[in-house]
Tab-separated table of C-alpha atoms in Angstrom:
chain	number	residue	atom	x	y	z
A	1	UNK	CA	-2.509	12.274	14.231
A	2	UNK	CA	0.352	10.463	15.834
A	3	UNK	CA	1.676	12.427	18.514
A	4	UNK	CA	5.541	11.909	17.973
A	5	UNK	CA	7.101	14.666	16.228
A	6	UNK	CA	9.104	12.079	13.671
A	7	UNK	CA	5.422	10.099	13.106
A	8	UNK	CA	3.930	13.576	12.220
A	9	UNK	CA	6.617	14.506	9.852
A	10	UNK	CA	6.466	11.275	7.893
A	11	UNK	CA	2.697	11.450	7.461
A	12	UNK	CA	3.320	15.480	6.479
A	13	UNK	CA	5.827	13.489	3.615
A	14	UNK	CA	3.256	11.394	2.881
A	15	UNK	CA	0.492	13.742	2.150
A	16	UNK	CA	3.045	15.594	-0.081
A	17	UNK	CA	3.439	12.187	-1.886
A	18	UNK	CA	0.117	11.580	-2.580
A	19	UNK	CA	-0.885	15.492	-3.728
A	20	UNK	CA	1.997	14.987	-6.442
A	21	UNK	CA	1.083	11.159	-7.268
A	22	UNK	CA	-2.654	12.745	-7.696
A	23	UNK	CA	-1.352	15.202	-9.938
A	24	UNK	CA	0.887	12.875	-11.905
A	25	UNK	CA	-2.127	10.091	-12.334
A	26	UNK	CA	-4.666	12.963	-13.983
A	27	UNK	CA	-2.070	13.997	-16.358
A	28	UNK	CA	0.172	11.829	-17.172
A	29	UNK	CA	-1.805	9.140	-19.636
A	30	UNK	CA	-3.755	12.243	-20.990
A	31	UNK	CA	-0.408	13.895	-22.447
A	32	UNK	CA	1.575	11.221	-23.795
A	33	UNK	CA	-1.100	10.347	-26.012
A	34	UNK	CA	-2.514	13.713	-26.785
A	35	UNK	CA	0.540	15.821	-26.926
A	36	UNK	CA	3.581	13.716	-27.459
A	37	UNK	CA	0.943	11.404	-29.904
A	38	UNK	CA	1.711	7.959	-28.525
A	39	UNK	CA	-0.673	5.193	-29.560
A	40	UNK	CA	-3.594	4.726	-25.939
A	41	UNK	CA	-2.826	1.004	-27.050
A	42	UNK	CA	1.007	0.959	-26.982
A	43	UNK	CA	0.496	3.287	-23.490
A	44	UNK	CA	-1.582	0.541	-22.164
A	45	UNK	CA	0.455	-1.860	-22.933
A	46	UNK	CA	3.704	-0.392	-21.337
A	47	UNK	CA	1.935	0.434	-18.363
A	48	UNK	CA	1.124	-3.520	-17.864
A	49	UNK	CA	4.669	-4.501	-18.689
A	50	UNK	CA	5.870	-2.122	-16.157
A	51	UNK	CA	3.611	-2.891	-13.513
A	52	UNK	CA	5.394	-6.388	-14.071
A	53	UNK	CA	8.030	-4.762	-13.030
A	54	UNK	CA	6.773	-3.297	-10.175
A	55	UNK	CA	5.599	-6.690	-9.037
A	56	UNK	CA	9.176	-8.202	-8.756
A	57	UNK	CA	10.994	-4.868	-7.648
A	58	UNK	CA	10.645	-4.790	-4.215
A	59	UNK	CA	11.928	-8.137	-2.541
A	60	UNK	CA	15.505	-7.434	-4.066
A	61	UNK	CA	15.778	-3.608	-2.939
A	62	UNK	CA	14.241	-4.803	0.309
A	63	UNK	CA	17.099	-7.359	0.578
A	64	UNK	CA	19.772	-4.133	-0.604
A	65	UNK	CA	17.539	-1.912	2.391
A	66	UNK	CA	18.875	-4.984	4.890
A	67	UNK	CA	22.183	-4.555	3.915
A	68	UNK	CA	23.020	-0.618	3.755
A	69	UNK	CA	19.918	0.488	5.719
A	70	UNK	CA	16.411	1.526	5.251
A	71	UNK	CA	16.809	5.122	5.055
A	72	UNK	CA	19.733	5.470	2.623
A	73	UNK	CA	17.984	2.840	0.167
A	74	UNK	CA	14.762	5.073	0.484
A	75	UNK	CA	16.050	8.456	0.137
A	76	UNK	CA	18.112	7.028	-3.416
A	77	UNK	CA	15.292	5.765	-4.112
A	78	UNK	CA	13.091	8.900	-3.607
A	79	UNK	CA	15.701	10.900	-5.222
A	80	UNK	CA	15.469	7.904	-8.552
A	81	UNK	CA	12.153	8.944	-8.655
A	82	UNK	CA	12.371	12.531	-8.778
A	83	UNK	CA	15.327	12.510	-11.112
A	84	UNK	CA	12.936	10.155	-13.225
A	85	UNK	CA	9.529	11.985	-13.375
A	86	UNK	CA	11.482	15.461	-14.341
A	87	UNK	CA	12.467	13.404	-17.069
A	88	UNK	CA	9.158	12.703	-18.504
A	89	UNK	CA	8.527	15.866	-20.295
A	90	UNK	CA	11.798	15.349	-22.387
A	91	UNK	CA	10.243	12.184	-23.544
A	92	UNK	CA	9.034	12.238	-27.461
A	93	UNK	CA	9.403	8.163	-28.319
A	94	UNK	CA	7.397	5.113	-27.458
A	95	UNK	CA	10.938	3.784	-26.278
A	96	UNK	CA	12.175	6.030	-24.013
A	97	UNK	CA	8.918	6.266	-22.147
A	98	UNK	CA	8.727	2.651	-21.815
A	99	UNK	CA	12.046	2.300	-20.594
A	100	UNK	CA	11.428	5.455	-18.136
A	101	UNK	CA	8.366	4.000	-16.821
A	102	UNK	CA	9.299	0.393	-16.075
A	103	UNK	CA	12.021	2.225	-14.009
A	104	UNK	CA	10.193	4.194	-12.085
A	105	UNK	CA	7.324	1.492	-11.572
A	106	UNK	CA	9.848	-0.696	-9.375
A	107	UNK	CA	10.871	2.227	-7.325
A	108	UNK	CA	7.548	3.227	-6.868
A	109	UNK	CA	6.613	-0.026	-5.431
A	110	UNK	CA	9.713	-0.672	-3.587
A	111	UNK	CA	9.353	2.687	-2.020
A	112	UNK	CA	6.011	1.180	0.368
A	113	UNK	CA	7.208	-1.372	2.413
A	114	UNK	CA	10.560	0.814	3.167
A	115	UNK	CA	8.563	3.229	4.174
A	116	UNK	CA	6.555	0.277	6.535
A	117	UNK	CA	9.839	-0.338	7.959
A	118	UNK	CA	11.177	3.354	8.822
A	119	UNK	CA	7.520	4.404	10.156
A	120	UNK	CA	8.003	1.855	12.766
A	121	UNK	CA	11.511	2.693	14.049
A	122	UNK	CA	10.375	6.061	14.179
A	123	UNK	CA	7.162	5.959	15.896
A	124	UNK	CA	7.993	3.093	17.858
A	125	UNK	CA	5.674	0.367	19.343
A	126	UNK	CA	3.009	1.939	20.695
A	127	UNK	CA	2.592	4.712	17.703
A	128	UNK	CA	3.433	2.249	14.728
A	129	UNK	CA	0.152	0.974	13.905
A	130	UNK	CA	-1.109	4.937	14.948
A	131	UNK	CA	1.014	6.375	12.164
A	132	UNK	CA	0.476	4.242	9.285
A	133	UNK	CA	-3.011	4.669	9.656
A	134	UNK	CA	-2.687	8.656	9.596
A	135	UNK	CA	-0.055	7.781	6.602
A	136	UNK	CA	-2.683	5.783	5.052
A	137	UNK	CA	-5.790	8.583	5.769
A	138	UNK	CA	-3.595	11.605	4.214
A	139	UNK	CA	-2.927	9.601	1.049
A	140	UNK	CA	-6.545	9.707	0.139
A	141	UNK	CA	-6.656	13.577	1.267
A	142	UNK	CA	-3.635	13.793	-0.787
A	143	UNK	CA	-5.061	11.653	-3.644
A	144	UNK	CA	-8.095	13.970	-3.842
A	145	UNK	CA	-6.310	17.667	-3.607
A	146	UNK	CA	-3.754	16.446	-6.711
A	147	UNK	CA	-6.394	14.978	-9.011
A	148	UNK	CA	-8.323	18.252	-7.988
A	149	UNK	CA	-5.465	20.488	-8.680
A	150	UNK	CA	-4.742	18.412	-12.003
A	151	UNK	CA	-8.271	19.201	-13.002
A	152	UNK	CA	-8.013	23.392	-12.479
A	153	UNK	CA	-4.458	23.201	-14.424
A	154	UNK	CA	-5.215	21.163	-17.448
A	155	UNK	CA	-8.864	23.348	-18.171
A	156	UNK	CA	-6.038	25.062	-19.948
A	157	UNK	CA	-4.327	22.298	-22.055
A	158	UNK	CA	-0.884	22.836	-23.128
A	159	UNK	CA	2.433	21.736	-23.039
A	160	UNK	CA	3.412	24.180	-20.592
A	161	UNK	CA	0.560	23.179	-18.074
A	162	UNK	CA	1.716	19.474	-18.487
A	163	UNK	CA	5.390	19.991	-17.828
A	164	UNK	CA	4.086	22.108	-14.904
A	165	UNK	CA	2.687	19.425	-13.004
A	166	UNK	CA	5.286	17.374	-13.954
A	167	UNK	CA	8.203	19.189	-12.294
A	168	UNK	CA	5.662	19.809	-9.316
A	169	UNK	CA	5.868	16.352	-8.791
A	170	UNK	CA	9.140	15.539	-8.911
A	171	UNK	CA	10.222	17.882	-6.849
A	172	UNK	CA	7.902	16.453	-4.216
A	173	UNK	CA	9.984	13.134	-4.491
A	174	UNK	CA	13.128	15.412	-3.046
A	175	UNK	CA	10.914	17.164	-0.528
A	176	UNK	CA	9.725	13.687	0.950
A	177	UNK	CA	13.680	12.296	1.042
A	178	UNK	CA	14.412	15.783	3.239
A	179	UNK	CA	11.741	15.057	5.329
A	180	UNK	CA	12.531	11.285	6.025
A	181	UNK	CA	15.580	11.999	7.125
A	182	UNK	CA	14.285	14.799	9.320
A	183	UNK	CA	12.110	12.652	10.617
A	184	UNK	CA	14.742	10.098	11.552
A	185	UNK	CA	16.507	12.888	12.947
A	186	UNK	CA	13.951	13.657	15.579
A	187	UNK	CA	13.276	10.219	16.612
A	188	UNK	CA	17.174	10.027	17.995
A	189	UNK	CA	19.559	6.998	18.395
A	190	UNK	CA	17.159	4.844	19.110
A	191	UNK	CA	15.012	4.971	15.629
A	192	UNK	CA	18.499	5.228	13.474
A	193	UNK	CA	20.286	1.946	15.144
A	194	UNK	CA	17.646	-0.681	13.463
A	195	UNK	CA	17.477	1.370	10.390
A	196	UNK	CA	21.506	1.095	9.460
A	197	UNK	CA	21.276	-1.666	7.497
A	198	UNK	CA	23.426	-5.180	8.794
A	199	UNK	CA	26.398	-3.903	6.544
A	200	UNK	CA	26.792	-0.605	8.876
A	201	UNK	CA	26.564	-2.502	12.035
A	202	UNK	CA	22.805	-1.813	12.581
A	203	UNK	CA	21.743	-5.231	12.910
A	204	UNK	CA	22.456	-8.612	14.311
A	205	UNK	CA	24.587	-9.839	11.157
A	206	UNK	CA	27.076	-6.522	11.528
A	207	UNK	CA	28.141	-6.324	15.360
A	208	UNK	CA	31.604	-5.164	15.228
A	209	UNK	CA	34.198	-7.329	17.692
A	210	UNK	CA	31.908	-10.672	17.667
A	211	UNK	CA	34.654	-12.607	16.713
A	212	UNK	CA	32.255	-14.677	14.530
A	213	UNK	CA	31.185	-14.531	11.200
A	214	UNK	CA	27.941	-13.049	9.853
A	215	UNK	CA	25.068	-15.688	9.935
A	216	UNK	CA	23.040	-15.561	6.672
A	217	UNK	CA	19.476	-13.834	7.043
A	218	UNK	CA	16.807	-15.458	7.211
A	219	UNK	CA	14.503	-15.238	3.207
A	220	UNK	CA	10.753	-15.362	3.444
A	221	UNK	CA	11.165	-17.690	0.346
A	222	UNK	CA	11.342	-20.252	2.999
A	223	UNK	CA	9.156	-19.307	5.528
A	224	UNK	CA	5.952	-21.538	4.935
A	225	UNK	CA	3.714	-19.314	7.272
A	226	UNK	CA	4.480	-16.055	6.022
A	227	UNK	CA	4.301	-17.091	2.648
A	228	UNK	CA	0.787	-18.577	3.758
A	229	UNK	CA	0.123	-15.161	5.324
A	230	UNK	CA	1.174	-12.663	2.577
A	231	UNK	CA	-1.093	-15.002	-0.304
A	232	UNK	CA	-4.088	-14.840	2.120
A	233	UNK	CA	-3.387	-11.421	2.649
A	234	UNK	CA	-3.576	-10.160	-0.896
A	235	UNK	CA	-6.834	-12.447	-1.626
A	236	UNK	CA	-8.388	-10.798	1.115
A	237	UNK	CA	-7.344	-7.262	-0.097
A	238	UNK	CA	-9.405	-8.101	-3.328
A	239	UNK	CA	-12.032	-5.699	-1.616
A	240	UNK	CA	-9.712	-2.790	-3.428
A	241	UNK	CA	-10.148	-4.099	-6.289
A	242	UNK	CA	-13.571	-5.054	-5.922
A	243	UNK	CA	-14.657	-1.276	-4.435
A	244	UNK	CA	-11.892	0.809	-7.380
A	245	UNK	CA	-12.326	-1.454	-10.290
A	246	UNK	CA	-15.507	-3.339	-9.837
A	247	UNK	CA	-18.154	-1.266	-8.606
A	248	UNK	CA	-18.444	0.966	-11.677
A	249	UNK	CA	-18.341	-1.665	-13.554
A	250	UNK	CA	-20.916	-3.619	-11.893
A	251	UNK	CA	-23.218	-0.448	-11.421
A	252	UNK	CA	-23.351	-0.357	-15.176
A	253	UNK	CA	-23.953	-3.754	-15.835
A	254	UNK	CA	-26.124	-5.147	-12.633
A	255	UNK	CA	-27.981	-2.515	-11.280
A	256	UNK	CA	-30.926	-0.270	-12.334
A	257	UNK	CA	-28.920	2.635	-11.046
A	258	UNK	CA	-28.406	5.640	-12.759
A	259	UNK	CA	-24.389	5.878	-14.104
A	260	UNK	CA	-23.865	9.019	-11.804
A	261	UNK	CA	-23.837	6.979	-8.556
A	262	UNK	CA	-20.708	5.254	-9.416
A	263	UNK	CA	-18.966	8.231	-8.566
A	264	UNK	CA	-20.769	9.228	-5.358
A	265	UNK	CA	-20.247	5.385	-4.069
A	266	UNK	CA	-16.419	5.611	-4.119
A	267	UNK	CA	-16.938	8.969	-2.352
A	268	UNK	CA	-18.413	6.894	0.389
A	269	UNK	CA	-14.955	4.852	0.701
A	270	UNK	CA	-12.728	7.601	0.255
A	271	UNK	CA	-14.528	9.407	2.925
A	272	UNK	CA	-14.842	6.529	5.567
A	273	UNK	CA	-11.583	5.329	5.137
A	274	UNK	CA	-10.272	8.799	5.983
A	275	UNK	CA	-12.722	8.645	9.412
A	276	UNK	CA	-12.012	5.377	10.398
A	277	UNK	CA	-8.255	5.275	10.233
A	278	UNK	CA	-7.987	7.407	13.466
A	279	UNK	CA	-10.158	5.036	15.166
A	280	UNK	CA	-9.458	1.858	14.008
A	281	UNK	CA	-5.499	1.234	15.510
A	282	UNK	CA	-6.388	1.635	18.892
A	283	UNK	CA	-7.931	-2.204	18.197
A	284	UNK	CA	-4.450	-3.662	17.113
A	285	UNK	CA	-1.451	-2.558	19.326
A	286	UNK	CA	-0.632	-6.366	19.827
A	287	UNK	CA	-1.008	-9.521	17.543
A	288	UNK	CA	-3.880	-10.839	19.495
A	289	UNK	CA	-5.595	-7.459	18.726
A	290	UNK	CA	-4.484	-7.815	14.923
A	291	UNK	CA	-6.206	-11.330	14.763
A	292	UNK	CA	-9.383	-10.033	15.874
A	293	UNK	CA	-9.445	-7.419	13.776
A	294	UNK	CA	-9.209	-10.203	10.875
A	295	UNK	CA	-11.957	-12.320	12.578
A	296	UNK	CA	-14.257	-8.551	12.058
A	297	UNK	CA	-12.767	-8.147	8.574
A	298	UNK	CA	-14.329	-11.448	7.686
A	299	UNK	CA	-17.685	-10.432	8.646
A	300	UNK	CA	-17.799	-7.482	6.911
A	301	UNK	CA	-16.333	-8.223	3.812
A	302	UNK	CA	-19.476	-10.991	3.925
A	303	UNK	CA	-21.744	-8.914	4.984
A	304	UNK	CA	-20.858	-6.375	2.024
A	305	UNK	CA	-20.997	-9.343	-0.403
A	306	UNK	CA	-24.423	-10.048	0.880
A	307	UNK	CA	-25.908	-6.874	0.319
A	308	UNK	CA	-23.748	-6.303	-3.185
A	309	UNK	CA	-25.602	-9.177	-4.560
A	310	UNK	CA	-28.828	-8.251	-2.546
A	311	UNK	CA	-28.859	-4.806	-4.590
A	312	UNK	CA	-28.565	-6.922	-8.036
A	313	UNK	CA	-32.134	-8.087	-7.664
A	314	UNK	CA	-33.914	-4.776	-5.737
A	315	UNK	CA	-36.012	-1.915	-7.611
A	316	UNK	CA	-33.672	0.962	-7.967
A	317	UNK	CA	-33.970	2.653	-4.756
A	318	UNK	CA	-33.991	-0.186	-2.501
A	319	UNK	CA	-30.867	-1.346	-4.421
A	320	UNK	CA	-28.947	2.014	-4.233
A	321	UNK	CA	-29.530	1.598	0.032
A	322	UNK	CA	-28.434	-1.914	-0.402
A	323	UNK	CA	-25.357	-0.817	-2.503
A	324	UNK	CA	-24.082	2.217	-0.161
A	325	UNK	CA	-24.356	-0.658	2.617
A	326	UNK	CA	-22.651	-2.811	0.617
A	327	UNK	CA	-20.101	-0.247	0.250
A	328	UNK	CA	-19.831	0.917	4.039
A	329	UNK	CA	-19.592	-2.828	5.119
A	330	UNK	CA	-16.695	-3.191	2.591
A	331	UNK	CA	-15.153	-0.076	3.373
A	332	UNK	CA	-14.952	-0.727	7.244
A	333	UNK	CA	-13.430	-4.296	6.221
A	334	UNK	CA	-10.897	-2.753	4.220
A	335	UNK	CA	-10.136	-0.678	7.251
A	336	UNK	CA	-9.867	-3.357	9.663
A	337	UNK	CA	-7.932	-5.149	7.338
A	338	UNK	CA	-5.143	-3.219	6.674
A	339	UNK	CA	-4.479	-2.092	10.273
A	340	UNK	CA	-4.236	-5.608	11.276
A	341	UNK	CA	-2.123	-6.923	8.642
A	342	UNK	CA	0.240	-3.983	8.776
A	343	UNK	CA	0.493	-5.370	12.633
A	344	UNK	CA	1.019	-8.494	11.740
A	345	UNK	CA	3.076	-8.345	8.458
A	346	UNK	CA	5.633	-6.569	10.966
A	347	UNK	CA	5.552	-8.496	13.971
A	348	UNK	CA	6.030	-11.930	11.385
A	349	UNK	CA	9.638	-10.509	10.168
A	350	UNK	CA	12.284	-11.304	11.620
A	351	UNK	CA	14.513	-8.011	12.669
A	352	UNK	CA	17.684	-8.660	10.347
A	353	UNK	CA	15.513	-9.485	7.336
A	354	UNK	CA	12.869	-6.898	7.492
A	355	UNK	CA	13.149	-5.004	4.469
A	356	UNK	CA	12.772	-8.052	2.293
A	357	UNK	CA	10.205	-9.839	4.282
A	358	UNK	CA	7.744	-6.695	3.892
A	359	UNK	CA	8.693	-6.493	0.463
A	360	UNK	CA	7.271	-9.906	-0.284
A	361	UNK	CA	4.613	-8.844	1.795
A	362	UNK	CA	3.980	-5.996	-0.466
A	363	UNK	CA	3.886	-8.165	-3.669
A	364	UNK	CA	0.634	-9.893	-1.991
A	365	UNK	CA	-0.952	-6.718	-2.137
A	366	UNK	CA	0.419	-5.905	-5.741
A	367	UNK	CA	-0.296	-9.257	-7.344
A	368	UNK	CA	-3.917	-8.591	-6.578
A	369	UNK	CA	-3.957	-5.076	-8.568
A	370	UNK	CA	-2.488	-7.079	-11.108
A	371	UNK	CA	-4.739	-9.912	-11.290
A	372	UNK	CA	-7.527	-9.218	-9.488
A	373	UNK	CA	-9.148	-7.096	-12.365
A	374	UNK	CA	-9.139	-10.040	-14.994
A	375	UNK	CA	-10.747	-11.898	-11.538
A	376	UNK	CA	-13.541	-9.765	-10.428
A	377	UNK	CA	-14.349	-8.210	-13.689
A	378	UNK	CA	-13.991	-10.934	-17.039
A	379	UNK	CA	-14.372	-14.494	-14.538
A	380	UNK	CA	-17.167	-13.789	-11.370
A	381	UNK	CA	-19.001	-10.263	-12.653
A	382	UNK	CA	-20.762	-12.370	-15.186
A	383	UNK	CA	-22.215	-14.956	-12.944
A	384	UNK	CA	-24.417	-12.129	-11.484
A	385	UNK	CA	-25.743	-12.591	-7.687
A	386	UNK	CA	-22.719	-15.651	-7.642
A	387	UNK	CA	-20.396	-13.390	-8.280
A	388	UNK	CA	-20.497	-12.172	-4.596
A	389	UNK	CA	-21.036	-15.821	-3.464
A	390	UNK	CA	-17.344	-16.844	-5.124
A	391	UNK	CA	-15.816	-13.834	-3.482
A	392	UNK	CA	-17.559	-14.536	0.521
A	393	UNK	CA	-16.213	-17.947	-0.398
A	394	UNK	CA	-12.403	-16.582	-1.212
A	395	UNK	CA	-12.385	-13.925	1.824
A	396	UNK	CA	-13.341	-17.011	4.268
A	397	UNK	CA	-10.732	-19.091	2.772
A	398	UNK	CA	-8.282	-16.672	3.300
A	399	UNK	CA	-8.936	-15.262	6.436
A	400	UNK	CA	-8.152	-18.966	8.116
A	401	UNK	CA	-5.376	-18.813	6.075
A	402	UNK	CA	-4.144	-14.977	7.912
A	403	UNK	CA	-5.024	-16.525	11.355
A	404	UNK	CA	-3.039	-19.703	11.229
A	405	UNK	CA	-0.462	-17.989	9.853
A	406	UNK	CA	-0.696	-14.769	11.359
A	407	UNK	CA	0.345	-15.848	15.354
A	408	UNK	CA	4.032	-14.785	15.554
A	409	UNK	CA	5.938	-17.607	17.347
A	410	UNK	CA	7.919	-15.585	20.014
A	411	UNK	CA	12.032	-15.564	19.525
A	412	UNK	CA	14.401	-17.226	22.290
A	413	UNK	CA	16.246	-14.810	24.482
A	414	UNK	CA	15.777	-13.024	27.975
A	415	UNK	CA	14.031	-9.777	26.472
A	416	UNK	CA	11.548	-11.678	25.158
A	417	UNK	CA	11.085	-13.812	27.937
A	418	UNK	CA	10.493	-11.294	30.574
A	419	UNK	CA	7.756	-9.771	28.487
A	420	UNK	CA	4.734	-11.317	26.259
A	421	UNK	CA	5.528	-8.031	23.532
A	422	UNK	CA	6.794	-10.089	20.335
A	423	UNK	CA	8.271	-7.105	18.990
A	424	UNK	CA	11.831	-7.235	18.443
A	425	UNK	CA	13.635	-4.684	21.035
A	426	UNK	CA	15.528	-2.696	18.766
A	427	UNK	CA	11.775	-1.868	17.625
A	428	UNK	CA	10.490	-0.526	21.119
């Protein structure tokens, strides 16, 4: 755990976040088609349409964060979403719960990389990496207790039980806005001044008495190398993909092992993920650590390839030791991964455009949940052992991709030029 107070109440909010997101995903697909009587087809095809929606959401509320502050776009937005998921019990048409959902599925996603920005003004440089890590951990804790707690609830179906859980969560949406701004709270002046937003004076387009007018901000639309680094970013997060949607899929299908190990394989990643996120951000506290930590990600995401499509032609027990190495090299790579890039994806944006700039970072890592399914699962999962070959061949393409676009080119002035730290100062 981080040890600043306002890190260890935003990872608190986050563990909330993920109990009631747990409970919601258990539930929520399970009712509207076997209480309110919704056709699985017409919920299917709502959820895809929304997650559209969720795809383009967050660069424009990252740009709205810029302008009127982190914070107060978060805590709207957190309050959206709890308005929005008490709502769902009300719902008894195909229409209103389509309209509901796409709504809430571009808060939802615009919610993460707001979050990205407010846990580093809070925990500050050398606990940023520190606390998105233990963010990142108690989300899968989370994760595990909701879907658990979902589980005890609904072994006694009813409407009542549903609308339970509902409200449960969405109160937890106004329990994490309290807590955000608590947390700001104990951080002090020095978190809150880069979190006001450029229209309240917080950043470098709002200084009140400059005499000048306010420079337009900077768009990562036209910013070649972090567009470079957020597409090589969300091919190399494929491994999600590959370990959530894949692996059952391919245990079924490629391997002689019995169904049931599906299950106990993604306990492997849940588990190591939790264990190596304390461990892993001591590697990354400066861009030159980040890199490295891509250069490892690239080996183990092979290496995990290598024994995935090893364990396709092994006798059953040799393949299941093949496939939870497989799994643990994939696992630590996903680790690595995201500790760098949440290093790097912060150091690349520039102060006064933050917000949207990790927003479009964000939709790297969203475009693959959308597409990396039809990917992994209709195009390579048929071209057995190749399958893995295709995908070594994509992580290697974009890891050169993350480390020639990944080196953050150091802004003029005197702060930065009496120290090699990249990071902005108002971020210190």
């Amino acid at each position: 755990m981080p040890a600043n107070r306002g890190s260890r109440i935003l990872v608190a909010g986050a563990l909330i976040d993920s109990t009631g997101n747990g409970l919601f995903m258990a539930s929520a697909t399970l009712y509207f088609v076997s209480v309110v009587g919704l056709p699985a087809s017409r919920v299917a095809t709502t959820l895809s349409i929304a997650a559209v929606f969720g795809l383009l959401s967050p660069v424009p509320l990252g740009r709205v964060a810029d302008r009127h502050g982190a914070v107060r776009t978060y805590v709207l937005l957190m309050c959206l979403r709890g308005a929005g998921y008490a709502l769902y019990p009300l719902i008894t048409d195909l229409s209103g719960y389509a309209v509901l959902t796409c709504v809430l599925y571009a808060a939802d996603r615009a919610c993460s990389p707001l979050l990205q920005v407010i846990a580093a003004a809070v925990a500050g440089q050398q606990e940023r990496t520190r606390t998105l890590a233990s963010i990142r951990a108690v989300r899968n804790i989370g994760l595990s207790v909701g879907l658990l707690g979902a589980s005890a609830v609904l072994g006694f179906p009813s409407r009542a039980a549903f609308t339970t859980i509902f409200l449960v969560n969405a109160l937890s949406f106004f329990a994490i806005a309290a807590l955000v701004l608590w947390s700001v709270k104990a951080a002090g002046d020095s978190a809150l001044s880069p979190l006001r937003g450029a229209g309240n004076g917080g950043g470098p387009q709002g200084h009140a008495g400059s005499g000048s007018p306010p420079s337009r901000a900077p768009t990562p639309f036209r910013d070649v190398r972090f567009m470079v680094f957020t597409a090589s970013n969300g091919i190399l997060s494929l491994y999600d993909t590959a370990l959530i949607v894949l692996l059952p899929v391919w245990v079924i299908q490629r391997t002689d092992l019995a169904h049931a190990w599906s299950p106990v394989l993604l306990t492997v990643n849940t588990t190591l993920t939790v264990l190596l996120q304390a461990a892993v951000p001591r590697f990354a506290k400066d861009a030159q650590g980040a890199r490295r930590l891509v250069k490892c990600t690239a080996l183990t995401l092979a290496a995990g390839c290598a024994l995935f499509a090893l364990a396709e032609e092994l006798p059953m027990w040799a393949s299941l030791v093949a496939a939870l190495g497989a799994v643990a090299a994939m696992t630590l790579g996903e680790n690595l991964h995201s500790v760098a890039s949440w290093e790097l994806s912060y150091l690349l944006s520039p102060a006064e455009a933050r917000g949207q700039y990790l927003a479009m970072f964000s939709m790297g890592i969203t475009s693959q949940k959308v597409f990396g399914p039809v990917l992994l699962v209709s195009l390579l999962l048929p071209l057995g052992p190749w399958a893995w070959v295709v995908l070594m061949a994509l992580f290697a393409v974009a890891t050169l991709g993350a480390l020639w676009s990944g080196k953050p080119t150091p802004s003029p002035g005197a702060d930065e030029a009496a120290t090699p730290d990249p990071l902005p100062s108002e971020a210190r």
